[in-house]
């Protein structure tokens, strides 16, 4: 079983913004071997992808990242709001 949460912004989210947020994730939210950009998005403790220019899609399996899904989502929402985005959430768990 998996989970996914959309972070929806009132303005465009750039790849550079997401890359900076992923690069500065706390250790407990990072992938053990380091956070890395993949063709589909970023591999962290949670999968991060730009779904469209206004939406970041967070996802993972309950077994691997379900325990930090809420904390990770709150962190990303807070960080995006610090740089001027207004974020709403759609929880698809």
mmCIF file of C-alpha atoms in Angstrom:
data_model
loop_
_atom_site.group_PDB
_atom_site.id
_atom_site.type_symbol
_atom_site.label_atom_id
_atom_site.label_comp_id
_atom_site.label_asym_id
_atom_site.label_seq_id
_atom_site.Cartn_x
_atom_site.Cartn_y
_atom_site.Cartn_z
ATOM 1 C CA UNK A 1 0.000 0.000 0.000
ATOM 2 C CA UNK A 2 1.140 3.503 -0.722
ATOM 3 C CA UNK A 3 0.255 7.063 0.085
ATOM 4 C CA UNK A 4 0.416 10.381 -1.775
ATOM 5 C CA UNK A 5 -0.162 13.998 -0.896
ATOM 6 C CA UNK A 6 -0.358 16.957 -3.294
ATOM 7 C CA UNK A 7 1.012 20.338 -2.238
ATOM 8 C CA UNK A 8 -0.858 22.865 -4.369
ATOM 9 C CA UNK A 9 0.512 26.393 -4.693
ATOM 10 C CA UNK A 10 -1.115 29.650 -5.704
ATOM 11 C CA UNK A 11 1.855 30.310 -8.006
ATOM 12 C CA UNK A 12 4.239 28.332 -10.176
ATOM 13 C CA UNK A 13 6.708 26.067 -8.387
ATOM 14 C CA UNK A 14 10.086 25.923 -10.081
ATOM 15 C CA UNK A 15 12.433 22.969 -10.283
ATOM 16 C CA UNK A 16 15.113 25.178 -8.727
ATOM 17 C CA UNK A 17 12.920 25.846 -5.675
ATOM 18 C CA UNK A 18 12.242 22.150 -5.156
ATOM 19 C CA UNK A 19 15.885 21.258 -5.726
ATOM 20 C CA UNK A 20 16.941 23.752 -3.049
ATOM 21 C CA UNK A 21 14.339 22.437 -0.575
ATOM 22 C CA UNK A 22 15.410 18.828 -1.206
ATOM 23 C CA UNK A 23 19.090 19.746 -0.848
ATOM 24 C CA UNK A 24 18.399 21.269 2.574
ATOM 25 C CA UNK A 25 16.210 18.532 4.053
ATOM 26 C CA UNK A 26 16.899 17.490 7.652
ATOM 27 C CA UNK A 27 18.765 14.185 8.001
ATOM 28 C CA UNK A 28 15.683 12.250 9.163
ATOM 29 C CA UNK A 29 13.857 13.252 5.953
ATOM 30 C CA UNK A 30 16.713 12.388 3.643
ATOM 31 C CA UNK A 31 17.462 9.175 1.771
ATOM 32 C CA UNK A 32 20.164 7.110 3.464
ATOM 33 C CA UNK A 33 22.451 7.302 0.411
ATOM 34 C CA UNK A 34 21.711 10.988 -0.187
ATOM 35 C CA UNK A 35 18.917 12.852 -1.936
ATOM 36 C CA UNK A 36 19.189 12.635 -5.697
ATOM 37 C CA UNK A 37 17.425 13.964 -8.779
ATOM 38 C CA UNK A 38 15.898 11.266 -10.962
ATOM 39 C CA UNK A 39 14.130 11.588 -14.342
ATOM 40 C CA UNK A 40 10.754 11.511 -12.507
ATOM 41 C CA UNK A 41 11.676 13.773 -9.552
ATOM 42 C CA UNK A 42 13.724 13.509 -6.361
ATOM 43 C CA UNK A 43 14.519 10.467 -4.289
ATOM 44 C CA UNK A 44 14.495 11.352 -0.581
ATOM 45 C CA UNK A 45 12.960 9.543 2.393
ATOM 46 C CA UNK A 46 9.771 10.397 0.450
ATOM 47 C CA UNK A 47 9.455 10.557 -3.352
ATOM 48 C CA UNK A 48 9.085 14.172 -4.507
ATOM 49 C CA UNK A 49 7.896 15.128 -7.990
ATOM 50 C CA UNK A 50 6.581 18.231 -9.713
ATOM 51 C CA UNK A 51 3.178 17.007 -10.895
ATOM 52 C CA UNK A 52 2.494 20.196 -12.835
ATOM 53 C CA UNK A 53 3.722 23.763 -12.501
ATOM 54 C CA UNK A 54 1.526 24.390 -9.428
ATOM 55 C CA UNK A 55 1.655 20.993 -7.702
ATOM 56 C CA UNK A 56 4.318 19.010 -5.869
ATOM 57 C CA UNK A 57 3.457 15.347 -5.412
ATOM 58 C CA UNK A 58 4.804 13.559 -2.329
ATOM 59 C CA UNK A 59 4.466 9.786 -2.234
ATOM 60 C CA UNK A 60 5.817 6.566 -0.834
ATOM 61 C CA UNK A 61 4.963 3.221 0.655
ATOM 62 C CA UNK A 62 3.624 2.913 4.178
ATOM 63 C CA UNK A 63 6.379 0.439 4.996
ATOM 64 C CA UNK A 64 9.221 2.723 3.941
ATOM 65 C CA UNK A 65 8.012 6.292 4.528
ATOM 66 C CA UNK A 66 4.495 6.178 5.943
ATOM 67 C CA UNK A 67 5.715 7.026 9.433
ATOM 68 C CA UNK A 68 7.174 10.365 8.303
ATOM 69 C CA UNK A 69 4.604 11.300 5.642
ATOM 70 C CA UNK A 70 2.847 13.879 7.807
ATOM 71 C CA UNK A 71 6.055 15.407 9.191
ATOM 72 C CA UNK A 72 7.617 15.584 5.709
ATOM 73 C CA UNK A 73 4.485 17.204 4.267
ATOM 74 C CA UNK A 74 4.368 19.843 7.011
ATOM 75 C CA UNK A 75 8.067 20.581 6.517
ATOM 76 C CA UNK A 76 7.723 21.036 2.735
ATOM 77 C CA UNK A 77 4.562 23.152 3.143
ATOM 78 C CA UNK A 78 6.273 25.408 5.694
ATOM 79 C CA UNK A 79 9.399 25.795 3.554
ATOM 80 C CA UNK A 80 7.380 26.667 0.438
ATOM 81 C CA UNK A 81 5.360 29.222 2.406
ATOM 82 C CA UNK A 82 8.602 30.808 3.669
ATOM 83 C CA UNK A 83 9.492 31.593 0.042
ATOM 84 C CA UNK A 84 6.111 33.116 -0.786
ATOM 85 C CA UNK A 85 3.833 30.263 -1.821
ATOM 86 C CA UNK A 86 0.369 29.783 -0.352
ATOM 87 C CA UNK A 87 -0.089 26.009 -0.092
ATOM 88 C CA UNK A 88 -3.159 23.811 0.183
ATOM 89 C CA UNK A 89 -3.061 20.044 0.581
ATOM 90 C CA UNK A 90 -4.845 17.093 -0.957
ATOM 91 C CA UNK A 91 -4.252 13.930 1.059
ATOM 92 C CA UNK A 92 -4.675 10.793 -1.038
ATOM 93 C CA UNK A 93 -3.819 8.302 1.729
#
